[in-house]
Amino acid sequence: MKFREIYKKTVEILSSQTQDAEFEAMCLMEKVFGITRTQYYLKADEEAEADKCAEMIKYSERRVSGEPLQYILGQWEFMGRTFFVGKGVLIPRPETEIIVEAALDFIKDKTAPVVFDLCSGSGCIGISIAAARPDSTVYLLEKSSDAISFLRKNIQLNNIQNIHVLKGDIFSDFNTVNMLKPDLIVSNPPYIESDTIPFLQKEVLEEPRMALDGGKDGLDFYRAISEHWLPLLNINGAVIVECGENQGERICSIFKQNSRIKSASYKLDYNGNERMVSAHADS
Ligand code: GLN
């Protein structure tokens, strides 16, 4: 089979599952044949190795059965960096980049800031901050062993030194870090309402429920952050969290109930959806 033919066949198979069949097929070509898009166009009429064509079909079938493209590729881009992903860890979303941008903006005038990334998953938020600010110290808290193994590989892959991984639960392990005063707490916690989870897109259901399920109203983790973690904030510290649609107002009021917090507000992402809440501590 020629490169052109296996590409076309892959697009055909993927079309039943996704509207992005051409993009996804090219991602699989890049993975399987180790070629760039440009190289593909140059080689289109050359013969492709048969075993690799078989691999393309196998991956396409996995994709059609509902597995996320990112898990099949085994890696994904976030903030211009590569992160390993796979079963057991939430896939980094482009919308989450606004959390990192706001975090970097908040610490831009602080020297050697201490940052906590709670429920860090793949580590995409904390690692991006640590990489951009080598003088910072970033602590990543994660409960899932599966996620932690990706996290550690991602720290290595991105060659980050100023980072520490803590295995722990946001609801109970706040005491393990009570000697540290974070200047900034960041988090993309699970925030989907438990009852709506069965109705999510099939691909999202392949992701760990633990990374999605925010309890009955989706806000359990924000209450835990407010109650257990905001009291640790350094003076003039802040918390910046990702949120879901129609949660901004309610999360602001949860944070404002904490006496350490003097102001809270929410922001929309580039698609116009409520995506981020930030709150500032007293001085
Ligand atoms: N952004 C994810 C989604 O919409 C949810 C991630 C989360 O719960 N933190 O599927």
JSON list of N, CA, C and O in Angstrom, two decimals, residues 172-206:
[
{"chain": "A", "resi": 172, "resn": "SER", "atom": "N", "xyz": [-7.90, 15.39, 52.84]},
{"chain": "A", "resi": 172, "resn": "SER", "atom": "CA", "xyz": [-7.36, 14.97, 54.14]},
{"chain": "A", "resi": 172, "resn": "SER", "atom": "C", "xyz": [-5.87, 15.24, 54.33]},
{"chain": "A", "resi": 172, "resn": "SER", "atom": "O", "xyz": [-5.39, 15.19, 55.46]},
{"chain": "A", "resi": 173, "resn": "ASP", "atom": "N", "xyz": [-5.12, 15.52, 53.26]},
{"chain": "A", "resi": 173, "resn": "ASP", "atom": "CA", "xyz": [-3.67, 15.58, 53.42]},
{"chain": "A", "resi": 173, "resn": "ASP", "atom": "C", "xyz": [-3.07, 16.98, 53.45]},
{"chain": "A", "resi": 173, "resn": "ASP", "atom": "O", "xyz": [-1.90, 17.17, 53.16]},
{"chain": "A", "resi": 174, "resn": "PHE", "atom": "N", "xyz": [-3.90, 17.95, 53.85]},
{"chain": "A", "resi": 174, "resn": "PHE", "atom": "CA", "xyz": [-3.41, 19.33, 53.91]},
{"chain": "A", "resi": 174, "resn": "PHE", "atom": "C", "xyz": [-2.39, 19.52, 55.03]},
{"chain": "A", "resi": 174, "resn": "PHE", "atom": "O", "xyz": [-1.60, 20.45, 54.98]},
{"chain": "A", "resi": 175, "resn": "ASN", "atom": "N", "xyz": [-2.40, 18.61, 56.01]},
{"chain": "A", "resi": 175, "resn": "ASN", "atom": "CA", "xyz": [-1.44, 18.75, 57.10]},
{"chain": "A", "resi": 175, "resn": "ASN", "atom": "C", "xyz": [-0.01, 18.40, 56.71]},
{"chain": "A", "resi": 175, "resn": "ASN", "atom": "O", "xyz": [0.94, 18.86, 57.32]},
{"chain": "A", "resi": 176, "resn": "THR", "atom": "N", "xyz": [0.13, 17.59, 55.64]},
{"chain": "A", "resi": 176, "resn": "THR", "atom": "CA", "xyz": [1.48, 17.16, 55.25]},
{"chain": "A", "resi": 176, "resn": "THR", "atom": "C", "xyz": [2.32, 18.32, 54.74]},
{"chain": "A", "resi": 176, "resn": "THR", "atom": "O", "xyz": [3.53, 18.21, 54.64]},
{"chain": "A", "resi": 177, "resn": "VAL", "atom": "N", "xyz": [1.68, 19.42, 54.38]},
{"chain": "A", "resi": 177, "resn": "VAL", "atom": "CA", "xyz": [2.44, 20.53, 53.83]},
{"chain": "A", "resi": 177, "resn": "VAL", "atom": "C", "xyz": [2.30, 21.79, 54.68]},
{"chain": "A", "resi": 177, "resn": "VAL", "atom": "O", "xyz": [2.58, 22.89, 54.22]},
{"chain": "A", "resi": 178, "resn": "ASN", "atom": "N", "xyz": [1.88, 21.61, 55.94]},
{"chain": "A", "resi": 178, "resn": "ASN", "atom": "CA", "xyz": [1.53, 22.83, 56.68]},
{"chain": "A", "resi": 178, "resn": "ASN", "atom": "C", "xyz": [2.72, 23.68, 57.13]},
{"chain": "A", "resi": 178, "resn": "ASN", "atom": "O", "xyz": [2.54, 24.72, 57.72]},
{"chain": "A", "resi": 179, "resn": "MET", "atom": "N", "xyz": [3.92, 23.24, 56.77]},
{"chain": "A", "resi": 179, "resn": "MET", "atom": "CA", "xyz": [5.07, 24.09, 57.06]},
{"chain": "A", "resi": 179, "resn": "MET", "atom": "C", "xyz": [5.32, 25.07, 55.92]},
{"chain": "A", "resi": 179, "resn": "MET", "atom": "O", "xyz": [6.07, 26.02, 56.06]},
{"chain": "A", "resi": 180, "resn": "LEU", "atom": "N", "xyz": [4.69, 24.81, 54.78]},
{"chain": "A", "resi": 180, "resn": "LEU", "atom": "CA", "xyz": [4.94, 25.62, 53.60]},
{"chain": "A", "resi": 180, "resn": "LEU", "atom": "C", "xyz": [3.83, 26.63, 53.41]},
{"chain": "A", "resi": 180, "resn": "LEU", "atom": "O", "xyz": [2.67, 26.30, 53.60]},
{"chain": "A", "resi": 181, "resn": "LYS", "atom": "N", "xyz": [4.19, 27.81, 53.03]},
{"chain": "A", "resi": 181, "resn": "LYS", "atom": "CA", "xyz": [3.16, 28.83, 52.78]},
{"chain": "A", "resi": 181, "resn": "LYS", "atom": "C", "xyz": [3.14, 29.15, 51.30]},
{"chain": "A", "resi": 181, "resn": "LYS", "atom": "O", "xyz": [4.01, 29.90, 50.81]},
{"chain": "A", "resi": 182, "resn": "PRO", "atom": "N", "xyz": [2.19, 28.61, 50.57]},
{"chain": "A", "resi": 182, "resn": "PRO", "atom": "CA", "xyz": [2.19, 28.88, 49.13]},
{"chain": "A", "resi": 182, "resn": "PRO", "atom": "C", "xyz": [1.81, 30.33, 48.82]},
{"chain": "A", "resi": 182, "resn": "PRO", "atom": "O", "xyz": [0.93, 30.91, 49.46]},
{"chain": "A", "resi": 183, "resn": "ASP", "atom": "N", "xyz": [2.50, 30.90, 47.84]},
{"chain": "A", "resi": 183, "resn": "ASP", "atom": "CA", "xyz": [2.10, 32.22, 47.34]},
{"chain": "A", "resi": 183, "resn": "ASP", "atom": "C", "xyz": [0.92, 32.06, 46.39]},
{"chain": "A", "resi": 183, "resn": "ASP", "atom": "O", "xyz": [0.15, 32.99, 46.19]},
{"chain": "A", "resi": 184, "resn": "LEU", "atom": "N", "xyz": [0.85, 30.86, 45.81]},
{"chain": "A", "resi": 184, "resn": "LEU", "atom": "CA", "xyz": [-0.21, 30.61, 44.84]},
{"chain": "A", "resi": 184, "resn": "LEU", "atom": "C", "xyz": [-0.65, 29.16, 44.92]},
{"chain": "A", "resi": 184, "resn": "LEU", "atom": "O", "xyz": [0.19, 28.25, 44.99]},
{"chain": "A", "resi": 185, "resn": "ILE", "atom": "N", "xyz": [-1.96, 28.97, 44.92]},
{"chain": "A", "resi": 185, "resn": "ILE", "atom": "CA", "xyz": [-2.52, 27.62, 44.79]},
{"chain": "A", "resi": 185, "resn": "ILE", "atom": "C", "xyz": [-3.23, 27.57, 43.45]},
{"chain": "A", "resi": 185, "resn": "ILE", "atom": "O", "xyz": [-4.05, 28.44, 43.14]},
{"chain": "A", "resi": 186, "resn": "VAL", "atom": "N", "xyz": [-2.88, 26.58, 42.64]},
{"chain": "A", "resi": 186, "resn": "VAL", "atom": "CA", "xyz": [-3.58, 26.39, 41.36]},
{"chain": "A", "resi": 186, "resn": "VAL", "atom": "C", "xyz": [-4.21, 25.00, 41.37]},
{"chain": "A", "resi": 186, "resn": "VAL", "atom": "O", "xyz": [-3.70, 24.09, 42.04]},
{"chain": "A", "resi": 187, "resn": "SER", "atom": "N", "xyz": [-5.29, 24.85, 40.64]},
{"chain": "A", "resi": 187, "resn": "SER", "atom": "CA", "xyz": [-5.92, 23.53, 40.57]},
{"chain": "A", "resi": 187, "resn": "SER", "atom": "C", "xyz": [-6.89, 23.44, 39.40]},
{"chain": "A", "resi": 187, "resn": "SER", "atom": "O", "xyz": [-7.60, 24.39, 39.09]},
{"chain": "A", "resi": 188, "resn": "ASN", "atom": "N", "xyz": [-6.89, 22.28, 38.78]},
{"chain": "A", "resi": 188, "resn": "ASN", "atom": "CA", "xyz": [-7.98, 21.93, 37.87]},
{"chain": "A", "resi": 188, "resn": "ASN", "atom": "C", "xyz": [-8.61, 20.68, 38.47]},
{"chain": "A", "resi": 188, "resn": "ASN", "atom": "O", "xyz": [-8.30, 19.57, 38.09]},
{"chain": "A", "resi": 189, "resn": "PRO", "atom": "N", "xyz": [-9.49, 20.89, 39.48]},
{"chain": "A", "resi": 189, "resn": "PRO", "atom": "CA", "xyz": [-10.04, 19.73, 40.18]},
{"chain": "A", "resi": 189, "resn": "PRO", "atom": "C", "xyz": [-11.17, 19.10, 39.38]},
{"chain": "A", "resi": 189, "resn": "PRO", "atom": "O", "xyz": [-11.63, 19.69, 38.40]},
{"chain": "A", "resi": 190, "resn": "PRO", "atom": "N", "xyz": [-11.63, 17.93, 39.78]},
{"chain": "A", "resi": 190, "resn": "PRO", "atom": "CA", "xyz": [-12.82, 17.38, 39.14]},
{"chain": "A", "resi": 190, "resn": "PRO", "atom": "C", "xyz": [-14.00, 18.31, 39.44]},
{"chain": "A", "resi": 190, "resn": "PRO", "atom": "O", "xyz": [-14.16, 18.73, 40.57]},
{"chain": "A", "resi": 191, "resn": "TYR", "atom": "N", "xyz": [-14.78, 18.67, 38.41]},
{"chain": "A", "resi": 191, "resn": "TYR", "atom": "CA", "xyz": [-15.89, 19.61, 38.68]},
{"chain": "A", "resi": 191, "resn": "TYR", "atom": "C", "xyz": [-17.19, 19.24, 37.99]},
{"chain": "A", "resi": 191, "resn": "TYR", "atom": "O", "xyz": [-18.11, 20.05, 37.90]},
{"chain": "A", "resi": 192, "resn": "ILE", "atom": "N", "xyz": [-17.28, 18.04, 37.46]},
{"chain": "A", "resi": 192, "resn": "ILE", "atom": "CA", "xyz": [-18.53, 17.67, 36.78]},
{"chain": "A", "resi": 192, "resn": "ILE", "atom": "C", "xyz": [-19.52, 17.11, 37.81]},
{"chain": "A", "resi": 192, "resn": "ILE", "atom": "O", "xyz": [-19.12, 16.37, 38.72]},
{"chain": "A", "resi": 193, "resn": "GLU", "atom": "N", "xyz": [-20.79, 17.48, 37.67]},
{"chain": "A", "resi": 193, "resn": "GLU", "atom": "CA", "xyz": [-21.81, 16.99, 38.61]},
{"chain": "A", "resi": 193, "resn": "GLU", "atom": "C", "xyz": [-21.95, 15.48, 38.41]},
{"chain": "A", "resi": 193, "resn": "GLU", "atom": "O", "xyz": [-22.11, 15.01, 37.28]},
{"chain": "A", "resi": 194, "resn": "SER", "atom": "N", "xyz": [-21.93, 14.73, 39.52]},
{"chain": "A", "resi": 194, "resn": "SER", "atom": "CA", "xyz": [-21.94, 13.26, 39.43]},
{"chain": "A", "resi": 194, "resn": "SER", "atom": "C", "xyz": [-23.03, 12.74, 38.50]},
{"chain": "A", "resi": 194, "resn": "SER", "atom": "O", "xyz": [-22.78, 11.87, 37.67]},
{"chain": "A", "resi": 195, "resn": "ASP", "atom": "N", "xyz": [-24.24, 13.30, 38.63]},
{"chain": "A", "resi": 195, "resn": "ASP", "atom": "CA", "xyz": [-25.37, 12.76, 37.86]},
{"chain": "A", "resi": 195, "resn": "ASP", "atom": "C", "xyz": [-25.25, 12.96, 36.36]},
{"chain": "A", "resi": 195, "resn": "ASP", "atom": "O", "xyz": [-25.92, 12.30, 35.59]},
{"chain": "A", "resi": 196, "resn": "THR", "atom": "N", "xyz": [-24.43, 13.93, 35.95]},
{"chain": "A", "resi": 196, "resn": "THR", "atom": "CA", "xyz": [-24.35, 14.21, 34.50]},
{"chain": "A", "resi": 196, "resn": "THR", "atom": "C", "xyz": [-23.24, 13.38, 33.83]},
{"chain": "A", "resi": 196, "resn": "THR", "atom": "O", "xyz": [-23.15, 13.35, 32.61]},
{"chain": "A", "resi": 197, "resn": "ILE", "atom": "N", "xyz": [-22.43, 12.72, 34.64]},
{"chain": "A", "resi": 197, "resn": "ILE", "atom": "CA", "xyz": [-21.29, 11.96, 34.08]},
{"chain": "A", "resi": 197, "resn": "ILE", "atom": "C", "xyz": [-21.71, 10.92, 33.03]},
{"chain": "A", "resi": 197, "resn": "ILE", "atom": "O", "xyz": [-21.08, 10.86, 31.97]},
{"chain": "A", "resi": 198, "resn": "PRO", "atom": "N", "xyz": [-22.78, 10.15, 33.27]},
{"chain": "A", "resi": 198, "resn": "PRO", "atom": "CA", "xyz": [-23.14, 9.15, 32.25]},
{"chain": "A", "resi": 198, "resn": "PRO", "atom": "C", "xyz": [-23.46, 9.76, 30.89]},
{"chain": "A", "resi": 198, "resn": "PRO", "atom": "O", "xyz": [-23.41, 9.07, 29.88]},
{"chain": "A", "resi": 199, "resn": "PHE", "atom": "N", "xyz": [-23.76, 11.06, 30.84]},
{"chain": "A", "resi": 199, "resn": "PHE", "atom": "CA", "xyz": [-24.14, 11.68, 29.57]},
{"chain": "A", "resi": 199, "resn": "PHE", "atom": "C", "xyz": [-22.98, 12.35, 28.84]},
{"chain": "A", "resi": 199, "resn": "PHE", "atom": "O", "xyz": [-23.16, 12.97, 27.81]},
{"chain": "A", "resi": 200, "resn": "LEU", "atom": "N", "xyz": [-21.79, 12.22, 29.39]},
{"chain": "A", "resi": 200, "resn": "LEU", "atom": "CA", "xyz": [-20.63, 12.84, 28.74]},
{"chain": "A", "resi": 200, "resn": "LEU", "atom": "C", "xyz": [-20.30, 12.11, 27.45]},
{"chain": "A", "resi": 200, "resn": "LEU", "atom": "O", "xyz": [-20.67, 10.95, 27.25]},
{"chain": "A", "resi": 201, "resn": "GLN", "atom": "N", "xyz": [-19.56, 12.79, 26.58]},
{"chain": "A", "resi": 201, "resn": "GLN", "atom": "CA", "xyz": [-19.07, 12.21, 25.33]},
{"chain": "A", "resi": 201, "resn": "GLN", "atom": "C", "xyz": [-18.32, 10.90, 25.64]},
{"chain": "A", "resi": 201, "resn": "GLN", "atom": "O", "xyz": [-17.64, 10.81, 26.67]},
{"chain": "A", "resi": 202, "resn": "LYS", "atom": "N", "xyz": [-18.43, 9.95, 24.74]},
{"chain": "A", "resi": 202, "resn": "LYS", "atom": "CA", "xyz": [-17.84, 8.62, 24.97]},
{"chain": "A", "resi": 202, "resn": "LYS", "atom": "C", "xyz": [-16.34, 8.70, 25.29]},
{"chain": "A", "resi": 202, "resn": "LYS", "atom": "O", "xyz": [-15.85, 8.02, 26.19]},
{"chain": "A", "resi": 203, "resn": "GLU", "atom": "N", "xyz": [-15.62, 9.57, 24.58]},
{"chain": "A", "resi": 203, "resn": "GLU", "atom": "CA", "xyz": [-14.18, 9.69, 24.81]},
{"chain": "A", "resi": 203, "resn": "GLU", "atom": "C", "xyz": [-13.88, 10.14, 26.24]},
{"chain": "A", "resi": 203, "resn": "GLU", "atom": "O", "xyz": [-12.94, 9.68, 26.86]},
{"chain": "A", "resi": 204, "resn": "VAL", "atom": "N", "xyz": [-14.71, 11.09, 26.74]},
{"chain": "A", "resi": 204, "resn": "VAL", "atom": "CA", "xyz": [-14.46, 11.61, 28.09]},
{"chain": "A", "resi": 204, "resn": "VAL", "atom": "C", "xyz": [-14.69, 10.51, 29.12]},
{"chain": "A", "resi": 204, "resn": "VAL", "atom": "O", "xyz": [-14.00, 10.44, 30.14]},
{"chain": "A", "resi": 205, "resn": "LEU", "atom": "N", "xyz": [-15.63, 9.60, 28.82]},
{"chain": "A", "resi": 205, "resn": "LEU", "atom": "CA", "xyz": [-15.90, 8.49, 29.75]},
{"chain": "A", "resi": 205, "resn": "LEU", "atom": "C", "xyz": [-14.74, 7.50, 29.82]},
{"chain": "A", "resi": 205, "resn": "LEU", "atom": "O", "xyz": [-14.67, 6.70, 30.73]},
{"chain": "A", "resi": 206, "resn": "GLU", "atom": "N", "xyz": [-13.83, 7.58, 28.86]},
{"chain": "A", "resi": 206, "resn": "GLU", "atom": "CA", "xyz": [-12.62, 6.74, 28.91]},
{"chain": "A", "resi": 206, "resn": "GLU", "atom": "C", "xyz": [-11.60, 7.33, 29.90]},
{"chain": "A", "resi": 206, "resn": "GLU", "atom": "O", "xyz": [-10.64, 6.67, 30.27]}
]
